[in-house]
Tab-separated table of C-alpha atoms in Angstrom:
chain	number	residue	atom	x	y	z
A	1	MET	CA	42.843	-68.515	71.337
A	2	ALA	CA	40.151	-70.821	70.011
A	3	ASP	CA	40.559	-74.559	70.177
A	4	ARG	CA	42.572	-75.886	67.196
A	5	TYR	CA	39.967	-78.570	66.545
A	6	GLU	CA	37.222	-75.953	66.278
A	7	GLU	CA	39.371	-73.715	64.063
A	8	GLY	CA	40.319	-76.678	61.920
A	9	MET	CA	36.740	-77.841	61.559
A	10	ASN	CA	35.658	-74.343	60.535
A	11	LYS	CA	38.440	-74.118	57.931
A	12	ARG	CA	37.715	-77.629	56.685
A	13	ARG	CA	34.045	-76.731	56.205
A	14	GLU	CA	34.979	-73.462	54.487
A	15	ILE	CA	37.236	-75.206	51.967
A	16	LEU	CA	35.598	-78.602	51.425
A	17	GLY	CA	31.975	-77.652	52.093
A	18	GLU	CA	29.410	-78.608	54.691
A	19	GLU	CA	28.137	-81.703	52.878
A	20	TYR	CA	31.562	-83.258	52.402
A	21	VAL	CA	32.605	-82.673	56.007
A	22	ASP	CA	29.280	-83.910	57.363
A	23	ARG	CA	29.658	-87.141	55.350
A	24	ALA	CA	33.233	-87.565	56.566
A	25	GLU	CA	32.183	-87.011	60.170
A	26	GLU	CA	29.314	-89.489	59.857
A	27	SER	CA	31.616	-92.149	58.436
A	28	LYS	CA	34.145	-91.945	61.298
A	29	THR	CA	34.587	-95.100	63.309
A	30	ALA	CA	36.478	-95.952	66.471
A	31	PHE	CA	39.297	-97.114	64.187
A	32	ASP	CA	39.928	-93.726	62.548
A	33	ALA	CA	38.367	-91.165	64.912
A	34	ASP	CA	41.686	-90.130	66.459
A	35	PHE	CA	43.263	-89.828	62.998
A	36	GLN	CA	40.407	-87.599	61.827
A	37	ASP	CA	40.904	-85.483	64.949
A	38	PHE	CA	44.623	-85.247	64.130
A	39	ILE	CA	43.922	-84.123	60.547
A	40	THR	CA	41.411	-81.530	61.705
A	41	ARG	CA	43.677	-80.091	64.406
A	42	TYR	CA	46.974	-80.063	62.569
A	43	ALA	CA	46.327	-79.913	58.835
A	44	TRP	CA	43.296	-77.640	58.971
A	45	GLY	CA	43.702	-75.947	62.362
A	46	GLU	CA	47.455	-75.387	62.395
A	47	VAL	CA	48.690	-75.241	58.801
A	48	TRP	CA	45.700	-73.801	56.921
A	49	GLU	CA	45.214	-71.221	59.701
A	50	ARG	CA	48.820	-69.937	59.797
A	51	GLY	CA	47.926	-66.732	57.983
A	52	THR	CA	51.148	-66.133	56.027
A	53	LEU	CA	49.659	-67.525	52.826
A	54	ASP	CA	46.072	-66.873	51.885
A	55	ILE	CA	43.592	-69.654	51.200
A	56	ARG	CA	44.033	-69.473	47.429
A	57	GLU	CA	47.818	-69.725	47.692
A	58	ARG	CA	47.604	-72.660	50.091
A	59	HIS	CA	45.155	-74.391	47.819
A	60	LEU	CA	47.398	-73.917	44.763
A	61	ILE	CA	50.267	-75.542	46.668
A	62	THR	CA	48.036	-78.343	47.931
A	63	LEU	CA	46.782	-79.130	44.431
A	64	ALA	CA	50.323	-79.242	43.050
A	65	ILE	CA	51.514	-81.576	45.795
A	66	LEU	CA	48.514	-83.891	45.536
A	67	CYS	CA	48.921	-84.092	41.772
A	68	ALA	CA	52.662	-84.755	42.049
A	69	LEU	CA	52.081	-87.490	44.611
A	70	GLY	CA	49.345	-89.125	42.540
A	71	THR	CA	46.797	-89.083	45.354
A	72	ARG	CA	43.758	-89.398	43.115
A	73	GLU	CA	40.967	-89.272	45.724
A	74	GLU	CA	42.487	-86.365	47.642
A	75	LEU	CA	43.190	-84.491	44.403
A	76	ALA	CA	39.589	-84.957	43.236
A	77	MET	CA	38.290	-83.770	46.606
A	78	HIS	CA	40.427	-80.626	46.442
A	79	LEU	CA	39.549	-79.957	42.801
A	80	LYS	CA	35.874	-79.987	43.801
A	81	ALA	CA	36.700	-77.376	46.445
A	82	THR	CA	38.365	-74.886	44.072
A	83	HIS	CA	35.185	-72.833	43.813
A	84	ASN	CA	35.531	-72.178	47.577
A	85	THR	CA	39.105	-70.899	47.353
A	86	GLY	CA	39.245	-68.759	44.240
A	87	VAL	CA	41.386	-71.258	42.325
A	88	THR	CA	40.355	-71.192	38.658
A	89	ARG	CA	40.513	-73.858	35.986
A	90	ASP	CA	43.249	-71.794	34.328
A	91	ASP	CA	45.190	-71.983	37.610
A	92	VAL	CA	44.761	-75.759	37.723
A	93	ARG	CA	45.974	-76.112	34.144
A	94	GLU	CA	49.100	-74.080	34.953
A	95	ILE	CA	49.727	-76.061	38.135
A	96	PHE	CA	49.635	-79.320	36.203
A	97	HIS	CA	52.067	-77.965	33.594
A	98	GLN	CA	54.419	-77.120	36.466
A	99	VAL	CA	53.938	-80.601	37.911
A	100	ALA	CA	54.810	-82.125	34.539
A	101	VAL	CA	58.200	-80.403	34.531
A	102	TYR	CA	59.139	-81.006	38.154
A	103	ALA	CA	57.333	-84.243	39.066
A	104	GLY	CA	56.801	-85.986	35.759
A	105	LEU	CA	54.451	-86.253	32.822
A	106	PRO	CA	52.521	-89.270	34.174
A	107	ALA	CA	51.594	-87.367	37.347
A	108	ALA	CA	50.440	-84.328	35.381
A	109	ASN	CA	48.571	-86.476	32.871
A	110	ALA	CA	46.697	-88.190	35.702
A	111	GLY	CA	45.940	-84.781	37.212
A	112	PHE	CA	44.462	-83.538	33.947
A	113	SER	CA	42.357	-86.700	33.676
A	114	ILE	CA	40.992	-86.305	37.192
A	115	ALA	CA	40.332	-82.590	36.717
A	116	LYS	CA	38.430	-83.176	33.467
A	117	LYS	CA	36.125	-85.625	35.261
A	118	VAL	CA	35.607	-83.355	38.277
A	119	PHE	CA	34.994	-80.261	36.167
A	120	ALA	CA	32.605	-82.146	33.865
A	121	GLU	CA	30.534	-83.138	36.917
A	122	ASP	CA	30.415	-79.457	37.861
A	123	GLU	CA	28.885	-78.382	34.549
């Protein structure tokens, strides 16, 4: 079995893209290096690599949770990565409608606002 860090880094690059991960790696400091290692091993290496759900399904769930929690920067980062996971703009719209019902209109409204900005940058 491959090292979880290596698997996680490969998955992270696949989803978020080389440039984003390279920038994140370059900005690591002694203060957050162990936390970045933790994220890579466990979030990307353990959870994203489980295999039961495919990448698109995992990304749909991730987007819904990030929107519901109001994590603006993380949501924007993952919206930029949708072209790597097969998640469409129609999918995102439906996710945010679901968030509105189960997590609240303000969370969904913020999600739509963030998505409009991210998708406009993409055009």
